[in-house]
CSV table of C-alpha atoms in Angstrom, one decimal:
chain,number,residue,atom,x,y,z
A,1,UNK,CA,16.3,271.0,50.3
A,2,UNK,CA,19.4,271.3,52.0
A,3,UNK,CA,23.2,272.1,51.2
A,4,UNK,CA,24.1,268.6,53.1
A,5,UNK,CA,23.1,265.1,53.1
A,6,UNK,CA,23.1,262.2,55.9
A,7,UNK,CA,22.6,259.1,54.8
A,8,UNK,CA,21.0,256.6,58.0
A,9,UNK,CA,20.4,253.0,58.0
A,10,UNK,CA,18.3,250.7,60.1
A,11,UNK,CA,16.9,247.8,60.7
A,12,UNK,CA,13.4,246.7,58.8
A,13,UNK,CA,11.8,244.5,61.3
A,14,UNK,CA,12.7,246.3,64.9
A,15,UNK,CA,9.0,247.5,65.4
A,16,UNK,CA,8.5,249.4,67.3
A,17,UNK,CA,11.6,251.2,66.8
A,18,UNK,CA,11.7,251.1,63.0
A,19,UNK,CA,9.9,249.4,60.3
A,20,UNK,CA,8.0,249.3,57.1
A,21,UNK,CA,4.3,250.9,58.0
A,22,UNK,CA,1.1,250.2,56.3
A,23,UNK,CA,1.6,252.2,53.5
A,24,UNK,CA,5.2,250.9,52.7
A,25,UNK,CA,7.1,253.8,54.4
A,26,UNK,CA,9.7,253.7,57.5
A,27,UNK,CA,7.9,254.5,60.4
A,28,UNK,CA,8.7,253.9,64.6
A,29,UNK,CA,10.7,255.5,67.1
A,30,UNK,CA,13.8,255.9,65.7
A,31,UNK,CA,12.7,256.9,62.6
A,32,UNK,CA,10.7,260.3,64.0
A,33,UNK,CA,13.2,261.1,66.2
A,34,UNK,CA,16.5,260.9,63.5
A,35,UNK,CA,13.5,263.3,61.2
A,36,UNK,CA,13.8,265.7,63.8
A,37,UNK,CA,17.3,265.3,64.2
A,38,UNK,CA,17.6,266.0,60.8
A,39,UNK,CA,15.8,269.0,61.1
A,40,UNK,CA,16.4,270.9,63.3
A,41,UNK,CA,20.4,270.0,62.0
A,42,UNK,CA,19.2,271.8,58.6
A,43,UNK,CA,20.0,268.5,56.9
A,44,UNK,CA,18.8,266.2,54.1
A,45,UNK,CA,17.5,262.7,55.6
A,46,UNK,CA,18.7,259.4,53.4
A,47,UNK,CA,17.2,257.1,55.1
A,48,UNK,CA,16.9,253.2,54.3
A,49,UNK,CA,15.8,250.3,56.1
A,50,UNK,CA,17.3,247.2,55.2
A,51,UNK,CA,18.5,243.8,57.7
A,52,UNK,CA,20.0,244.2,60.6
A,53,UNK,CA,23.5,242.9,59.0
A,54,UNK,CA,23.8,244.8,55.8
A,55,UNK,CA,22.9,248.3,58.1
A,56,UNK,CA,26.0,247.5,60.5
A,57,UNK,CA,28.1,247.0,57.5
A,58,UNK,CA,26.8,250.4,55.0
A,59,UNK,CA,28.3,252.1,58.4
A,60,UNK,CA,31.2,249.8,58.3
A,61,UNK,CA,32.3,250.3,54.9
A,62,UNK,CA,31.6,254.0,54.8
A,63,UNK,CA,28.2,253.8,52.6
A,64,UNK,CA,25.6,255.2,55.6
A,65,UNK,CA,26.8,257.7,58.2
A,66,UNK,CA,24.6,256.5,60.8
A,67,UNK,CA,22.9,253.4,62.0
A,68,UNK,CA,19.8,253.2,64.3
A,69,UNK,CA,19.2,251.2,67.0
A,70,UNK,CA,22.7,250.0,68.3
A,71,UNK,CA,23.5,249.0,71.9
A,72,UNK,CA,25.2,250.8,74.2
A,73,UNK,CA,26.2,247.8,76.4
A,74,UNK,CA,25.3,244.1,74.2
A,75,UNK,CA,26.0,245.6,70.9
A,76,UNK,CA,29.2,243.8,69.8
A,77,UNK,CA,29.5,244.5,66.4
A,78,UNK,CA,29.7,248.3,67.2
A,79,UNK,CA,33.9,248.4,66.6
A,80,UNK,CA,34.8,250.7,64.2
A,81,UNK,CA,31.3,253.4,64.9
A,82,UNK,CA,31.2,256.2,67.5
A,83,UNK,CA,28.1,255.6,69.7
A,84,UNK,CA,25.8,258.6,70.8
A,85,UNK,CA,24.6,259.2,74.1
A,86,UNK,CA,22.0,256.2,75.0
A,87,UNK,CA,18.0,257.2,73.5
A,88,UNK,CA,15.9,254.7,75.5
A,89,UNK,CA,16.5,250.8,77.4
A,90,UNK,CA,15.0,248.0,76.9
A,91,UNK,CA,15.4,244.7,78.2
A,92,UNK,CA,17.0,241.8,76.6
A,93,UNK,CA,14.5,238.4,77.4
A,94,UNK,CA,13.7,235.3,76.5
A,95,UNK,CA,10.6,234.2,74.7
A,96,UNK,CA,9.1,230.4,73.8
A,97,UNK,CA,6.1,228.3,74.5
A,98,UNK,CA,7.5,226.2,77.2
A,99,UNK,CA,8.5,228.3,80.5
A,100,UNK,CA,11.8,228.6,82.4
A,101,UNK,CA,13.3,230.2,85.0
A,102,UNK,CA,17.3,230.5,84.5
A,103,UNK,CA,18.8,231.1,81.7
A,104,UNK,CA,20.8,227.4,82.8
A,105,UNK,CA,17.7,225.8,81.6
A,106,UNK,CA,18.5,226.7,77.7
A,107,UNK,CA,21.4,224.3,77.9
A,108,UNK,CA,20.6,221.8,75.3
A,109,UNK,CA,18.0,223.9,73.7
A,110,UNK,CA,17.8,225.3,70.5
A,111,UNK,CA,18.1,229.4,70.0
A,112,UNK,CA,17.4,231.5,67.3
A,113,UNK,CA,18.6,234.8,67.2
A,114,UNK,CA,19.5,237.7,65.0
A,115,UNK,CA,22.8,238.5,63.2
A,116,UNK,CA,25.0,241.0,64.2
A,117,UNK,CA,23.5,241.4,67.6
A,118,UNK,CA,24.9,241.4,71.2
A,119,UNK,CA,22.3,238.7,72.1
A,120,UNK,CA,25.1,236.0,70.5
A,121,UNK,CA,28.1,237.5,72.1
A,122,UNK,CA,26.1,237.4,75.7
A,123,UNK,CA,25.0,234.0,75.7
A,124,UNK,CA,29.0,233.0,74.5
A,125,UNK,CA,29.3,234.0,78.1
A,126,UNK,CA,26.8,231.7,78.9
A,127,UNK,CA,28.4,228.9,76.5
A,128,UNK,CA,25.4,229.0,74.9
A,129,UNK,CA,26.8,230.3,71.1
A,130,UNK,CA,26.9,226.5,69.8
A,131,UNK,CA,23.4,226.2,70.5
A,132,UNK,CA,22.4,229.7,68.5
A,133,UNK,CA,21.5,229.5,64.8
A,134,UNK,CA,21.1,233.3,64.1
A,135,UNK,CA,18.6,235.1,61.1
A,136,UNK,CA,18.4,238.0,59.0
A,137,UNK,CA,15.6,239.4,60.9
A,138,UNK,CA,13.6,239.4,63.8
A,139,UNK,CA,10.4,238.1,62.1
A,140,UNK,CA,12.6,235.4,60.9
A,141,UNK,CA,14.1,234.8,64.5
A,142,UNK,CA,10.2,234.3,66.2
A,143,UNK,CA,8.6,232.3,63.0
A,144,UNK,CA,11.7,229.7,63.2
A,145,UNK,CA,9.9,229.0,67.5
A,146,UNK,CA,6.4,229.3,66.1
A,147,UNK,CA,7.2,226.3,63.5
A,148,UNK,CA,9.6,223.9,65.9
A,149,UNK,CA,12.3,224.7,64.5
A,150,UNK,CA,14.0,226.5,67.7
A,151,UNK,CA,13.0,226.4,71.3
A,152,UNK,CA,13.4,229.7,72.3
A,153,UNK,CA,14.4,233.5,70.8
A,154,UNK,CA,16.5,236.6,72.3
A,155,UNK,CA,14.8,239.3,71.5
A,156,UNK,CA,14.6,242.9,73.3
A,157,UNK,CA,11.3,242.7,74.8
A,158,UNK,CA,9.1,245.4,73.2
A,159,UNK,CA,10.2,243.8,69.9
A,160,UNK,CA,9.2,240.8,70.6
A,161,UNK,CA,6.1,241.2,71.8
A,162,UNK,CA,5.3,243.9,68.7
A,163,UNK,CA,6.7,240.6,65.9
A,164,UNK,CA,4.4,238.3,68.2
A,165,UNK,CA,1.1,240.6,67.4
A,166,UNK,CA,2.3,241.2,63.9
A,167,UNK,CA,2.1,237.7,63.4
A,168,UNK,CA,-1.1,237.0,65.9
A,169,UNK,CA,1.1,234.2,67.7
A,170,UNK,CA,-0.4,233.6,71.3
A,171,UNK,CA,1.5,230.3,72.6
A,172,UNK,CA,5.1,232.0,72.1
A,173,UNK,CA,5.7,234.2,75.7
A,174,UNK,CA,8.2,235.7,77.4
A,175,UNK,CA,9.9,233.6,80.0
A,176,UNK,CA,10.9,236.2,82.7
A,177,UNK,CA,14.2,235.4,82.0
A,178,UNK,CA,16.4,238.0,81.7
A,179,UNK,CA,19.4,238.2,79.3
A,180,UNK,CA,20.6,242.3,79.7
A,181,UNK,CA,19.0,245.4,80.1
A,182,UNK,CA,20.0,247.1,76.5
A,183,UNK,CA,20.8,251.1,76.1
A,184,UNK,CA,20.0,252.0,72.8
A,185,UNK,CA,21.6,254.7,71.2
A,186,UNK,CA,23.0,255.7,67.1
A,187,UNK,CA,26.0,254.0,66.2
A,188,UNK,CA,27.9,257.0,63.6
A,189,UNK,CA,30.9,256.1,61.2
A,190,UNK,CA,34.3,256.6,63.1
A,191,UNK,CA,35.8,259.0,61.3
A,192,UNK,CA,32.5,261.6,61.8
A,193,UNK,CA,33.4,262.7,64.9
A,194,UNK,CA,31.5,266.4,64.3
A,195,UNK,CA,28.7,264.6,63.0
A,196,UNK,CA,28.6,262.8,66.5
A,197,UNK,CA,28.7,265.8,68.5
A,198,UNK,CA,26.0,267.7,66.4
A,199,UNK,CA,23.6,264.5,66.9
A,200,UNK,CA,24.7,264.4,70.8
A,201,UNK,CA,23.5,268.3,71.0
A,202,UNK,CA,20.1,267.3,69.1
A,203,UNK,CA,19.7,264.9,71.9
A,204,UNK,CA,20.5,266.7,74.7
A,205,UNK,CA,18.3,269.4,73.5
A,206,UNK,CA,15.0,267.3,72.1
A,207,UNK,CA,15.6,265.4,76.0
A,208,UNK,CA,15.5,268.9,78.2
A,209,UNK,CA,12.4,269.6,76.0
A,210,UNK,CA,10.7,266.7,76.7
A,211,UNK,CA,10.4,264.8,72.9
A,212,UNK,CA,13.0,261.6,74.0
A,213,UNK,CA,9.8,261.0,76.6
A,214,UNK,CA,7.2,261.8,74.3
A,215,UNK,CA,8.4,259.8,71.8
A,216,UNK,CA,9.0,257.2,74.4
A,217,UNK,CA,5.5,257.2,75.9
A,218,UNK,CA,4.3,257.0,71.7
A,219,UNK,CA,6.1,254.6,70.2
A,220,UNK,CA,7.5,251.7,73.5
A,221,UNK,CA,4.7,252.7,76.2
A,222,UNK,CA,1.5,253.0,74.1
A,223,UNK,CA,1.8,251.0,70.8
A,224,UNK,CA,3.3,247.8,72.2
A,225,UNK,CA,1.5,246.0,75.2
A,226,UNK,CA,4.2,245.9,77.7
A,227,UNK,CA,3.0,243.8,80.9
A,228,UNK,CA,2.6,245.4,83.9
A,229,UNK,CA,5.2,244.2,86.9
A,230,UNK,CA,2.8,243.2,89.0
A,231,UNK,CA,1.2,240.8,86.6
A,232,UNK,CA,4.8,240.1,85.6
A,233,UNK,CA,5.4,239.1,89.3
A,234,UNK,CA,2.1,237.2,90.1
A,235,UNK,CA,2.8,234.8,86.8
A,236,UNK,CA,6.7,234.2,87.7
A,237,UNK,CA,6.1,234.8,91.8
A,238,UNK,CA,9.3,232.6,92.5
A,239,UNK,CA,11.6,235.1,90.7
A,240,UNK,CA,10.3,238.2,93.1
A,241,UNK,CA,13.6,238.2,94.8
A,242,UNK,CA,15.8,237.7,92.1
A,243,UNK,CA,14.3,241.0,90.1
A,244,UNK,CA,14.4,243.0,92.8
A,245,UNK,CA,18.1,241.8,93.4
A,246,UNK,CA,18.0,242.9,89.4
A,247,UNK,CA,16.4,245.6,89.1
A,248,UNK,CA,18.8,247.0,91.8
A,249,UNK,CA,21.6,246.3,89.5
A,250,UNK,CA,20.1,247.8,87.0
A,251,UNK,CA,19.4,250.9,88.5
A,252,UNK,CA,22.9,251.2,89.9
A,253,UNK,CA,24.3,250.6,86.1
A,254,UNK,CA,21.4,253.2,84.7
A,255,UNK,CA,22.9,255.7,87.8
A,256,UNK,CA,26.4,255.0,86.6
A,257,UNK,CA,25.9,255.2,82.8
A,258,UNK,CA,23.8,258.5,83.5
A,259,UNK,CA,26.7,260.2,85.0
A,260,UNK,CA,28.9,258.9,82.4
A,261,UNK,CA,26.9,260.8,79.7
A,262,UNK,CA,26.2,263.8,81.9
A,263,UNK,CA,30.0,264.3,81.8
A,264,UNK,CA,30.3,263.1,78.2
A,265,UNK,CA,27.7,265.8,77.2
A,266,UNK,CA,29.3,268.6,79.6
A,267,UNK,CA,32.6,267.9,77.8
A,268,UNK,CA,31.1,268.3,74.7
A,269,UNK,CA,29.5,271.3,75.4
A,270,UNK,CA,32.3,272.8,76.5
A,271,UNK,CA,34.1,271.7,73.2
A,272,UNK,CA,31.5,273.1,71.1
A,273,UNK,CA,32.0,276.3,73.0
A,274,UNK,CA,35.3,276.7,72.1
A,275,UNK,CA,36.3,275.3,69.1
A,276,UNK,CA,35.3,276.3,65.1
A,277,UNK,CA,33.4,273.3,64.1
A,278,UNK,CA,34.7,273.3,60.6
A,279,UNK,CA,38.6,273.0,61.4
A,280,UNK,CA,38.2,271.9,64.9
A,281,UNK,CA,40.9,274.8,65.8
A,282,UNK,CA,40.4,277.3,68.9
A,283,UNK,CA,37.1,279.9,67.6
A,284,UNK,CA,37.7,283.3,67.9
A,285,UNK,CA,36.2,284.2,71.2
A,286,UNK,CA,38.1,281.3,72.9
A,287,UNK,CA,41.2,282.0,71.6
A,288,UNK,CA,41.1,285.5,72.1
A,289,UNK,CA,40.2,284.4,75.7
A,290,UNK,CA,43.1,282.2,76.1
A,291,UNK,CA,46.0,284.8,74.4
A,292,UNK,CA,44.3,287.6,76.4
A,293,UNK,CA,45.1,285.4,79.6
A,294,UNK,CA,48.4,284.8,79.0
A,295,UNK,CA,49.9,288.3,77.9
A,296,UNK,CA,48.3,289.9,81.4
A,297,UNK,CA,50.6,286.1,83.4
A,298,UNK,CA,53.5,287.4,84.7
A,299,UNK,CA,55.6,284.4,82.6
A,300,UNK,CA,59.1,284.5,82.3
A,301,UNK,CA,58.9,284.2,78.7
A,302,UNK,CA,59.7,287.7,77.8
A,303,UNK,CA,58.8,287.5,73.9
A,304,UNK,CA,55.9,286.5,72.2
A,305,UNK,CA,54.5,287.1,68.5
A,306,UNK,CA,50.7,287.3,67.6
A,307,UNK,CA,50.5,286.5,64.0
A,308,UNK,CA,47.0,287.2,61.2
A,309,UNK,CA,46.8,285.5,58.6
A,310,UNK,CA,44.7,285.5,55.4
A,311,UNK,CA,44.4,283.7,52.4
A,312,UNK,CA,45.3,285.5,49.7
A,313,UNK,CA,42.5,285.1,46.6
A,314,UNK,CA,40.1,282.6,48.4
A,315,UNK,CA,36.8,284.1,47.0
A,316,UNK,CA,37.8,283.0,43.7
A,317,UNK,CA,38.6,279.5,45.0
A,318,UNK,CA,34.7,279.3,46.5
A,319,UNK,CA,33.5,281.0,43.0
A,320,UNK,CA,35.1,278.4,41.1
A,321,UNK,CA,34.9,275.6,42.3
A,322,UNK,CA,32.2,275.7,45.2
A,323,UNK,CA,32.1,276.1,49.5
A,324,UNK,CA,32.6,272.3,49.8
A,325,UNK,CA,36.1,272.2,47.9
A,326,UNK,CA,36.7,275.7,49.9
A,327,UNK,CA,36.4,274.3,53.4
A,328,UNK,CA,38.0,271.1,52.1
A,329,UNK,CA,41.3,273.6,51.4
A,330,UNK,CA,40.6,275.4,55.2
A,331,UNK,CA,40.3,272.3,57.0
A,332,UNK,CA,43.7,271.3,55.3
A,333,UNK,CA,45.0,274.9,55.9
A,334,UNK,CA,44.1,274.7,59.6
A,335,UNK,CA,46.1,271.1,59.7
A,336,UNK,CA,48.9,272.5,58.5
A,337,UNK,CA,49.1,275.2,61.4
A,338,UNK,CA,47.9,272.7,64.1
A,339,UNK,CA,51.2,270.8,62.9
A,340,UNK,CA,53.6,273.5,62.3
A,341,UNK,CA,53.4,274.9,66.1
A,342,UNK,CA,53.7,273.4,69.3
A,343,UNK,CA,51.2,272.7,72.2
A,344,UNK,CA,51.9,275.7,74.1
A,345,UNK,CA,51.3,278.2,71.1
A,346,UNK,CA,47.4,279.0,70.5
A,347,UNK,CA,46.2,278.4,66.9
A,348,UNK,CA,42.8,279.6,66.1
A,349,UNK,CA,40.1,280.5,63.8
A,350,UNK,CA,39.1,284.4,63.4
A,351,UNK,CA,36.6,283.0,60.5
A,352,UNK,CA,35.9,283.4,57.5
A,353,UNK,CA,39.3,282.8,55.6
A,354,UNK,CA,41.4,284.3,58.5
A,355,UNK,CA,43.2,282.3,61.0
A,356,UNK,CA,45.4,283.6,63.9
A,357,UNK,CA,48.3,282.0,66.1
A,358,UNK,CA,49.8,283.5,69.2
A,359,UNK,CA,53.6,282.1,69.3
A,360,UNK,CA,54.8,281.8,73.0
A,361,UNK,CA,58.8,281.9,73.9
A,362,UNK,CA,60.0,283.3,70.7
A,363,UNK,CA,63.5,283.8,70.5
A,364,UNK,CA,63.7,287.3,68.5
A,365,UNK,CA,62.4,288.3,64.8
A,366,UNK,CA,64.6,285.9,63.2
A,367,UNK,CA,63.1,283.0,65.1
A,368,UNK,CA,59.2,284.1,64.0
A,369,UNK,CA,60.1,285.2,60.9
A,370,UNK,CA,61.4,281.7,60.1
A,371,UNK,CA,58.1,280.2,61.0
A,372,UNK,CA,56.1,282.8,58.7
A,373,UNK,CA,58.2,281.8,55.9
A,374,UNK,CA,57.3,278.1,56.3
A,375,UNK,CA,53.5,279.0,56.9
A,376,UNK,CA,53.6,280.3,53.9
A,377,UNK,CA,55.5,277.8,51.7
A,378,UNK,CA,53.3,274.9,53.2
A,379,UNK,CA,50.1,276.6,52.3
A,380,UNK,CA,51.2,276.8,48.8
A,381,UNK,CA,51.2,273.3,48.5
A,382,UNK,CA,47.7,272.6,50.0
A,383,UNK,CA,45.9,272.9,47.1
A,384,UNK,CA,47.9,270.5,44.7
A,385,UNK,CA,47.1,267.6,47.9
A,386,UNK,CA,44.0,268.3,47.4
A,387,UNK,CA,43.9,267.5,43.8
A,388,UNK,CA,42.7,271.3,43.0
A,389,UNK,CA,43.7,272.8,39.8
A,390,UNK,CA,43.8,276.6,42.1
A,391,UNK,CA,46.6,277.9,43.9
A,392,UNK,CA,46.3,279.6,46.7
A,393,UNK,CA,48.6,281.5,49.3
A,394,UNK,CA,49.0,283.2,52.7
A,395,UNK,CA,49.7,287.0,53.8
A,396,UNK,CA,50.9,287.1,57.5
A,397,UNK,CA,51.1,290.4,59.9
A,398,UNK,CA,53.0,289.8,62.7
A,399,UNK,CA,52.8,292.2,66.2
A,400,UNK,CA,55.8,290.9,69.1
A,401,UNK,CA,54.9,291.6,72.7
A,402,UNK,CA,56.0,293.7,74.5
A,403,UNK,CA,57.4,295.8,72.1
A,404,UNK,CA,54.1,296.5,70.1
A,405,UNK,CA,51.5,295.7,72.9
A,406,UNK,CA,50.5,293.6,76.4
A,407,UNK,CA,47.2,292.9,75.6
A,408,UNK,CA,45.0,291.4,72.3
A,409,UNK,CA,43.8,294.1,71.6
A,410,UNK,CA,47.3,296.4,71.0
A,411,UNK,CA,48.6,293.4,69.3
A,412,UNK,CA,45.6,292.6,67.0
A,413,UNK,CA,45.8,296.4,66.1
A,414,UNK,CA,49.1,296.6,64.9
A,415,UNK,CA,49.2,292.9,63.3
A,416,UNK,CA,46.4,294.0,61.4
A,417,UNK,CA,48.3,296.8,60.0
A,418,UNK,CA,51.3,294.6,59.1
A,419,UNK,CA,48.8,292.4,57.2
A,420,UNK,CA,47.6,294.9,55.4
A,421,UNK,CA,51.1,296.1,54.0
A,422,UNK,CA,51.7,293.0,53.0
A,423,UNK,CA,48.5,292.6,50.9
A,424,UNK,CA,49.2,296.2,49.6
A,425,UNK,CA,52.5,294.7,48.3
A,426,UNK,CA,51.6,292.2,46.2
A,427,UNK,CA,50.5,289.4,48.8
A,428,UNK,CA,52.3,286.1,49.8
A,429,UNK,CA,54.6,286.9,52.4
A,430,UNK,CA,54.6,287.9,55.9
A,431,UNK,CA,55.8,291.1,57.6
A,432,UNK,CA,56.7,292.0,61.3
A,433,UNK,CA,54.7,295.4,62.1
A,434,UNK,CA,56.9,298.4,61.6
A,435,UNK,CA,56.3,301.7,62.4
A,436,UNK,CA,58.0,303.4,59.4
A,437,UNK,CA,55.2,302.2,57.7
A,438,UNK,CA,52.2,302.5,60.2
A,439,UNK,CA,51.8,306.4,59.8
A,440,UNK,CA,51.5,305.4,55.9
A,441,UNK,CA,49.1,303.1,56.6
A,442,UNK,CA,46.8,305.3,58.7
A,443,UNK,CA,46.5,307.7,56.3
A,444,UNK,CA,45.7,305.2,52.9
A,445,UNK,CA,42.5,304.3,52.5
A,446,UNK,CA,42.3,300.4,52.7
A,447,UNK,CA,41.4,299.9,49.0
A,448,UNK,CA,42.4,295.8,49.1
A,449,UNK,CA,39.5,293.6,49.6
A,450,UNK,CA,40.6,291.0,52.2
A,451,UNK,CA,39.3,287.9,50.7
């Protein structure tokens, strides 16, 4: 078992992509590949299959972080999630007893389809909606055309066909026609935005290896019997043209939509490389990157001020009342300094319970010292608007440039030092380094833990 949980919904009947199997357990597509996800994220798995409706709104309403089997493109209850990088495609069709061979020819006709789908909001286009009655499920969607009921069903086409066996219906086929060619992809909670880009790195990882295609080839390719296009062709030979005019379109969409993602993915690579994925700040090695490139610019801004700070007692707070309330009172620390300085300072994450912040244009001590001071009055108050009965607090060491160093390293060196006065001095407070005190420094032995 695992520190963390995330809790995934989906929908019950949307074999082959996830459903109940023989022996009562989820099984399909999507539900191997978010196991793996899972696991190789070091994560619980909650997952629960339910009807398509009630698994849009648990995401909705905040009781499920994730939601399988969304649409990329037709989806259009997806406002308010955060959709991943598309899985797989399938394509939107029509299926009934009686052929056609436009989707003009369903004008008059009656269409089931399911709830909370895009199929609805695509045939609006069509002004098709008023002659839609919509169900809770798939199985639902295909028995109301086996009984008379409707004409005709939307369904993405592997679906379809898997609901058709399952219930050992030959007379219901699809048409040919074709509705959409659907992206599938994870719809996640809007406010999980890290949990979006951990999944999106899963993806792109289990893709390069090869499991999105083995899982493909398993679950779409192999367990449901897809027709072959040139059957497809000789049984509809009148609509060559048309899906070749089609299949163009969709290629030059898939094209588009790939280079979409490619730079979506490259961009979130590139965030990941530089940012702490707990505070979302600068991470050590990019921020020390970043300052170390601007000290060796030739800027006109002659002062700058590289500041350490630590919070003071922060092992106890993790003791007593556990990580998860500790990186709740970090993520909140880190807020705090993300607000206090402007866009052109760097504020970053050493780890730990350190932070650092280089301050760019500084107009003498008085100007950083004024800062400091404020640092350390707002992070007093973090803990009571977090509802925790601790208190915490912040020592700062502060190096200026040029006057103590012109590179990271000097100034890291001699903030250090300052920081470490000020912990030897009772803590909570700041102190610019000095060097009345640095020759006292270099020969104590650092007794303080830093917390």
């Amino acid at each position: 078992m695992y520190r963390e949980t995330i809790h995934v919904v989906a929908d019950v009947d949307y074999a082959p992509y996830s459903y109940l199997g023989d022996d009562g357990s989820p099984t399909g597509h999507d539900v191997e590949l978010i196991s793996e996800i899972a696991n190789n994220m070091r994560v619980n798995l909650d997952l629960r299959l339910t009807t398509w409706n009630d698994a849009i709104n648990a995401v909705k309403t905040g009781q499920a972080d994730v939601v399988m089997g969304a649409d990329v493109i037709a989806d259009d209850s997806g406002a308010g999630m955060l959709m991943t990088i598309p899985l797989t495609s399938d394509t939107m069709t029509v299926f009934g007893k009686e052929s056609i061979e436009s989707v003009g020819e369903l004008y008059g006709k009656k269409i089931a389809v399911i709830e909370s789908n895009g199929a609805k909001a695509l045939l609006k286009s069509y002004m098709l909606d008023p002659y839609c009655t919509a169900y809770a499920t798939y199985t639902e969607v295909f028995e109301s055309v086996k009984s008379g009921e409707n004409d005709y069903a939307v369904s993405n086409y592997s679906v379809g066909l898997q609901i058709l066996k399952t219930l050992q219906v030959n007379d219901i086929k699809s048409t040919g026609v074709v509705i959409m060619q659907n992206y599938f992809c994870f719809g996640v909670r809007e406010d999980e935005l890290e949990l979006l880009d951990r999944i999106n790195t899963e993806l792109v990882s289990l893709s390069d290896g090869g499991e999105i295609s083995r899982l493909q080839e398993k679950w779409v390719g192999s367990s449901t019997n897809v027709q072959s296009l040139p059957d497809f062709f000789r049984e509809h030979a009148g609509l060559v043209w048309l899906y070749i005019a089609g299949v163009i379109a969709l290629l030059t969409a898939f094209l588009t939509i790939t280079i979409i993602s490619a730079k979506k993915n490259e961009k979130m690579l590139r965030r990941q490389a530089e940012t702490d994925p707990l505070t979302g700040l600068a991470n050590r090695a990019f921020a020390e990157k970043l300052i170390g490139s601007i000290l060796q610019s030739e800027s006109e801004a002659a002062k700058r001020a590289l500041l350490i700070l630590d919070i003071d007692n922060f092992k106890r707070v993790n003791d007593t009342l556990g990580h998860q309330q500790g990186d709740s009172i970090l993520k909140s620390i880190a807020d705090v300094l993300r607000k206090s300085f402007r866009e052109a300072d760097v504020v970053g994450r050493l780890g730990g319970d350190e932070f650092f912040v280089l301050m760019q244009g500084v107009q003498g001590k008085t100007n950083v010292e004024t800062k400091a001071k404020e640092i350390c009055g707002a992070v007093v108050k973090v803990c009571s608007a977090n509802g925790s009965e601790c208190r915490v607090s912040t020592s700062i060491g502060i190096a200026l440039s040029p006057e103590h160093g012109n590179n990271f390293t000097q100034l890291y060196a001699h903030a250090d030092a300052a920081l470490y006065h000020v912990k030897s001095n009772g803590r909570n407070g700041y102190m610019i380094y000095s060097d009345e005190y640095a020759a006292q420094n270099a020969v104590e032995s650092r007794l303080l833990d830093m917390d």
